[in-house]
XYZ file of C-alpha atoms in Angstrom:
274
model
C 18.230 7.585 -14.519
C 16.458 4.656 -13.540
C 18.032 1.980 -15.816
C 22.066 3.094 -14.998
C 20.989 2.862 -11.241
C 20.168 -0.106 -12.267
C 22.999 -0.945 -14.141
C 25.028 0.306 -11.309
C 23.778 -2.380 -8.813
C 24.911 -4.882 -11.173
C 28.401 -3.326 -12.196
C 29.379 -2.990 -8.605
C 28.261 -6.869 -7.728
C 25.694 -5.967 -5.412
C 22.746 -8.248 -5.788
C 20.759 -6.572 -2.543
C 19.293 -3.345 -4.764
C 17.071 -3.328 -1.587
C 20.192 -2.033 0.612
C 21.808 0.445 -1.650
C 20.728 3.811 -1.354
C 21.863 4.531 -4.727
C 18.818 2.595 -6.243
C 15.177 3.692 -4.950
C 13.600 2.403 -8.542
C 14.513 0.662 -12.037
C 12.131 1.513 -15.049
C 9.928 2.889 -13.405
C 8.046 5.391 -15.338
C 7.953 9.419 -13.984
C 5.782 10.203 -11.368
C 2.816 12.541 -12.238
C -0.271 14.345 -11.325
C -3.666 11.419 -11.136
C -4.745 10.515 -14.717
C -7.546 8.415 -16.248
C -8.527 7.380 -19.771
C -11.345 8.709 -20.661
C -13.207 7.385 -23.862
C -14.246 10.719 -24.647
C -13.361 14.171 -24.249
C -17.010 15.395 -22.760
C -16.910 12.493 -20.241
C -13.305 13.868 -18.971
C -14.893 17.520 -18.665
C -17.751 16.326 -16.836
C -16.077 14.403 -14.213
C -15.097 16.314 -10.737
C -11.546 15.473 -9.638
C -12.995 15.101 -6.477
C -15.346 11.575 -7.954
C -13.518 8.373 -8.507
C -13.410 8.264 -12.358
C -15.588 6.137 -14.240
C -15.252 2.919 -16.018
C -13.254 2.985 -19.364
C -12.749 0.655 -22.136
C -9.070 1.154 -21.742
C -8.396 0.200 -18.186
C -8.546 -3.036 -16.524
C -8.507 -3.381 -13.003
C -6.728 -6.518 -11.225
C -7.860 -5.742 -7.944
C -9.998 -6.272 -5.770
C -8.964 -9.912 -6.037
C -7.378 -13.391 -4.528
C -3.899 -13.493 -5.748
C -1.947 -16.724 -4.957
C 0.214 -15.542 -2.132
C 3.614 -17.030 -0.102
C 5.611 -15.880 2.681
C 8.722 -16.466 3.938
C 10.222 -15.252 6.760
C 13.762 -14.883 5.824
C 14.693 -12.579 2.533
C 17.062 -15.288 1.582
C 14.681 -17.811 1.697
C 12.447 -16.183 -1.129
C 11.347 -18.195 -3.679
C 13.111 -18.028 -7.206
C 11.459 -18.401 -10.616
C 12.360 -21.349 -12.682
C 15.535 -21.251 -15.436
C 14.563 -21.861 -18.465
C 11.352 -22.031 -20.835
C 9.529 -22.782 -17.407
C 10.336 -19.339 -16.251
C 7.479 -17.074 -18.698
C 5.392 -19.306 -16.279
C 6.473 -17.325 -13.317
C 6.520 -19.434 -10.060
C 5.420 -22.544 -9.473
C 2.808 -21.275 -7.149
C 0.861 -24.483 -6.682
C 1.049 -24.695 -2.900
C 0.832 -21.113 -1.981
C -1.958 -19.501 -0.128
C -4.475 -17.087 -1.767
C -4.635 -13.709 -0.306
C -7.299 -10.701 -0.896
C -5.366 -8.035 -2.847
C -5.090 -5.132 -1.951
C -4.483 -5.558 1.795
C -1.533 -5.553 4.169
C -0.472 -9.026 4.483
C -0.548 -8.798 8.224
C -4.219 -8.253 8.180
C -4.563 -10.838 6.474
C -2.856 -13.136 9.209
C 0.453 -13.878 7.586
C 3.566 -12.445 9.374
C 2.807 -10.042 12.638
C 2.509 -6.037 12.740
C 4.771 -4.101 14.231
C 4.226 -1.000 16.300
C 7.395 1.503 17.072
C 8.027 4.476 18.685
C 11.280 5.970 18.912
C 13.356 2.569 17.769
C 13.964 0.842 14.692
C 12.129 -2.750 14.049
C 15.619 -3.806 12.798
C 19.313 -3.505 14.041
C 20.448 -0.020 13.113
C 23.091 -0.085 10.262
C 22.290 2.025 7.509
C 21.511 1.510 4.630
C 21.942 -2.256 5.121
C 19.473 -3.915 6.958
C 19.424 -7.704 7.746
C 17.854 -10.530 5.850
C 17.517 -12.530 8.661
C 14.027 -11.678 10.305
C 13.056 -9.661 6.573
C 10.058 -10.906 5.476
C 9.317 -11.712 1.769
C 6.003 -11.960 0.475
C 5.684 -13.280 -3.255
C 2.356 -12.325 -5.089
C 1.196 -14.090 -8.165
C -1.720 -14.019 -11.078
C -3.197 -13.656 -14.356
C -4.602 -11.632 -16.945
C -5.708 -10.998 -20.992
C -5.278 -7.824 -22.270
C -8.613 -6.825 -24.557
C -7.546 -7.107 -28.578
C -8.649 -3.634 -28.982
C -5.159 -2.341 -26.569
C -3.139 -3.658 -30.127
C -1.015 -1.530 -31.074
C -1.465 1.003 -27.967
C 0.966 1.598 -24.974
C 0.067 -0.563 -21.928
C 1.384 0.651 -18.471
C 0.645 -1.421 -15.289
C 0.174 0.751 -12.215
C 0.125 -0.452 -8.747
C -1.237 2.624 -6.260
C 0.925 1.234 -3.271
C 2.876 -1.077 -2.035
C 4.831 -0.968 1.331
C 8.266 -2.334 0.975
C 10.876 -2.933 -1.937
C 8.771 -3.905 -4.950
C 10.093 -6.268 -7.999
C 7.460 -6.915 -10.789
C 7.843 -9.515 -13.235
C 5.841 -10.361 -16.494
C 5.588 -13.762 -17.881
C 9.442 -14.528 -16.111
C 10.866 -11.029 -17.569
C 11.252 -8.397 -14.765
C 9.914 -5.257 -16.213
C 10.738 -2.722 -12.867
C 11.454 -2.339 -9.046
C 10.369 0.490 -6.793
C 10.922 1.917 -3.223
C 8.480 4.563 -1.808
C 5.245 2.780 -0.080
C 2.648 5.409 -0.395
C 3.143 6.798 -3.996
C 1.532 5.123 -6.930
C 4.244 3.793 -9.514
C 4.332 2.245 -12.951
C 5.815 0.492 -15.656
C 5.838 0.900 -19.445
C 4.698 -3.544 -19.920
C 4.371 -2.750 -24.115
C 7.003 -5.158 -24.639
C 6.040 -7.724 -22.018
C 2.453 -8.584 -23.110
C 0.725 -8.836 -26.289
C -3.038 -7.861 -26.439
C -5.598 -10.712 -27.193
C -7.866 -12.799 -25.245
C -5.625 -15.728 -26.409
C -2.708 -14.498 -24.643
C -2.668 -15.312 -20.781
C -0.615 -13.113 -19.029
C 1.419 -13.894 -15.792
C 1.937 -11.272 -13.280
C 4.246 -11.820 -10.455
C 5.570 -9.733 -7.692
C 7.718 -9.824 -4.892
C 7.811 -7.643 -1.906
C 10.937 -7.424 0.598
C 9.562 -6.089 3.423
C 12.358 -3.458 5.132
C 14.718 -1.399 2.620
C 17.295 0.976 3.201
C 14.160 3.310 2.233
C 12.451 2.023 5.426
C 15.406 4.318 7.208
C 13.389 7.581 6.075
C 9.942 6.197 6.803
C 10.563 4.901 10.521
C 8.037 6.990 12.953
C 5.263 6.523 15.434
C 3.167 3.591 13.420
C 2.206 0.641 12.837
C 5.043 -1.254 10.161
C 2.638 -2.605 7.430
C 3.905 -4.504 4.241
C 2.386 -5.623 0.866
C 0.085 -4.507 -2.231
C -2.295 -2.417 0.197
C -3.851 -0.240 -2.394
C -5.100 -0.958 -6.272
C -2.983 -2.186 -9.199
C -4.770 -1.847 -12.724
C -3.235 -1.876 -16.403
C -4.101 0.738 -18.848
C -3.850 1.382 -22.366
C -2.568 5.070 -23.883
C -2.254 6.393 -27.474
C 1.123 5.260 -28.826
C 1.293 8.465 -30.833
C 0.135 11.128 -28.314
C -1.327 11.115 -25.039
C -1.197 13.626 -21.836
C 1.707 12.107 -19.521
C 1.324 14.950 -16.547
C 0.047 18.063 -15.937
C 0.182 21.079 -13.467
C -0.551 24.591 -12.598
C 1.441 27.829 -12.344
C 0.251 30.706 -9.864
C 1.453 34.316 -9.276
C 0.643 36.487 -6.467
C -1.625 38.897 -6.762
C -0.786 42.462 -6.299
C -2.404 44.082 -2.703
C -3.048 41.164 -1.008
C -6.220 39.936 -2.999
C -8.381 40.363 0.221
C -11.459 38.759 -1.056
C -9.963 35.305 -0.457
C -11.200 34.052 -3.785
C -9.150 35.699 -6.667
C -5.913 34.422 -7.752
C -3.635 35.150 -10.277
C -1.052 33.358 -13.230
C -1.347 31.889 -16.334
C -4.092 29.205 -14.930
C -2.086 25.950 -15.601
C -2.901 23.196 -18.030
C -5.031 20.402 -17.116
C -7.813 17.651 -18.042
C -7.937 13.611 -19.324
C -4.629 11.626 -20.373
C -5.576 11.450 -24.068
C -7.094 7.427 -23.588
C -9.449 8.511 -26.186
């Protein structure tokens, strides 16, 4: 699972996770099918998959935003957090740039793109690939969780980021991830309390080639950063829909009309945020 991979890394003294093929997450949650939280079980019925849901009580979005934002060129010239009591502060981010989140930090004029055909943007030696030239960009901000997500789950979500992901709550990391286009999230329960009193410090640091950038090289343009939404969301601690999917069958003859199918129809509708 996820936490021995983790576990792993550290066991075998290997402190780039970002060049061992062994680790491609840690705590991450499973992947699923798109969810939402709907406040009510007609309002999840009456939604089309196909619309952007609406609005809920129990999700708070953190983008579109300015994040503070800093990058270094070199991966081993990333900035650290602070030791210490200083460290549920995250990084001392006073002289770092802001940056529009979500966006790929080269279109926002940090770094360069870089276009390839046929050939790696990085000396071929898998999976290791080199810190010098590996860019590190180091995101950073804040949030309060309503009062009314006590006693709930909280998961934090981020919808894409391109390049080996490490998220950190108030100093504690709470998950890394590889795999640029999927959404991902973490379980952050235990990392933040709900209450407007309680400011919450979100930081995260992107390394911008992996050993997972071996299985994504092809004819593009190599982008890096949070280019699509984060958000955190509150769930049911007792129940709450974590997935869903449908079964099919074939249908016997052909089922010429184009527009019959067959099976047991599947199981589907809202993720229980009510």
């Amino acid at each position: 699972g996820d936490r021995g991979a983790s576990l792993l890394v550290k066991m075998s003294g290997k402190s780039r996770r970002w060049c061992d093929e062994t680790v491609v997450s840690a705590s991450r949650e499973p992947m699923h099918a798109p969810l939402h939280c709907w406040e009510t079980a007609a309002q999840a019925l009456g939604c089309p998959l196909t619309l952007r849901p609406p609005t809920s009580r129990w999700v708070m979005r953190l983008t579109p935003a300015e994040w503070a934002f800093s990058l270094v060129e070199h991966a081993h010239e990333a900035p650290r957090l602070p030791d210490g009591a200083a460290r549920a502060r995250g990084f001392d981010a006073a002289d770092w740039s802001a940056i529009r989140v979500p966006c790929s930090w080269e279109t926002a004029g940090f770094g360069r793109p870089i276009y390839t055909n046929t050939v790696y943007p990085f000396p071929v030696d898998p999976p290791n690939v080199p810190a010098e030239g590996n860019a590190v960009g180091t995101y950073q901000t804040s949030f309060s969780l309503p009062g009314a997500w006590a006693g709930r789950r909280t998961l934090l979500r981020f919808d894409g980021v391109d390049g080996a992901v490490t998220v950190w709550l108030n100093g504690r990391e709470v998950g890394y991830s590889q795999d640029g286009k999927l959404p991902f999230e973490f379980d952050v329960t235990d990392a933040c309390a709900a209450g407007e009193a309680d400011r919450h410090t979100l930081s995260v640091q992107v390394v911008r080639f992996s050993d997972a950038s071996y299985l994504e090289d092809q004819d593009q343009w190599w982008l890096s950063g949070i280019h699509r939404d984060v958000a955190v969301y509150s769930k049911p601690r007792a129940a709450a829909i974590a997935d869903f999917y449908a079964t099919t069958s074939l249908v016997e003859g052909g089922g010429g009309d184009g527009g019959s199918g067959g099976g047991d129809g599947g199981s589907g509708g809202g993720d229980g945020g009510s």
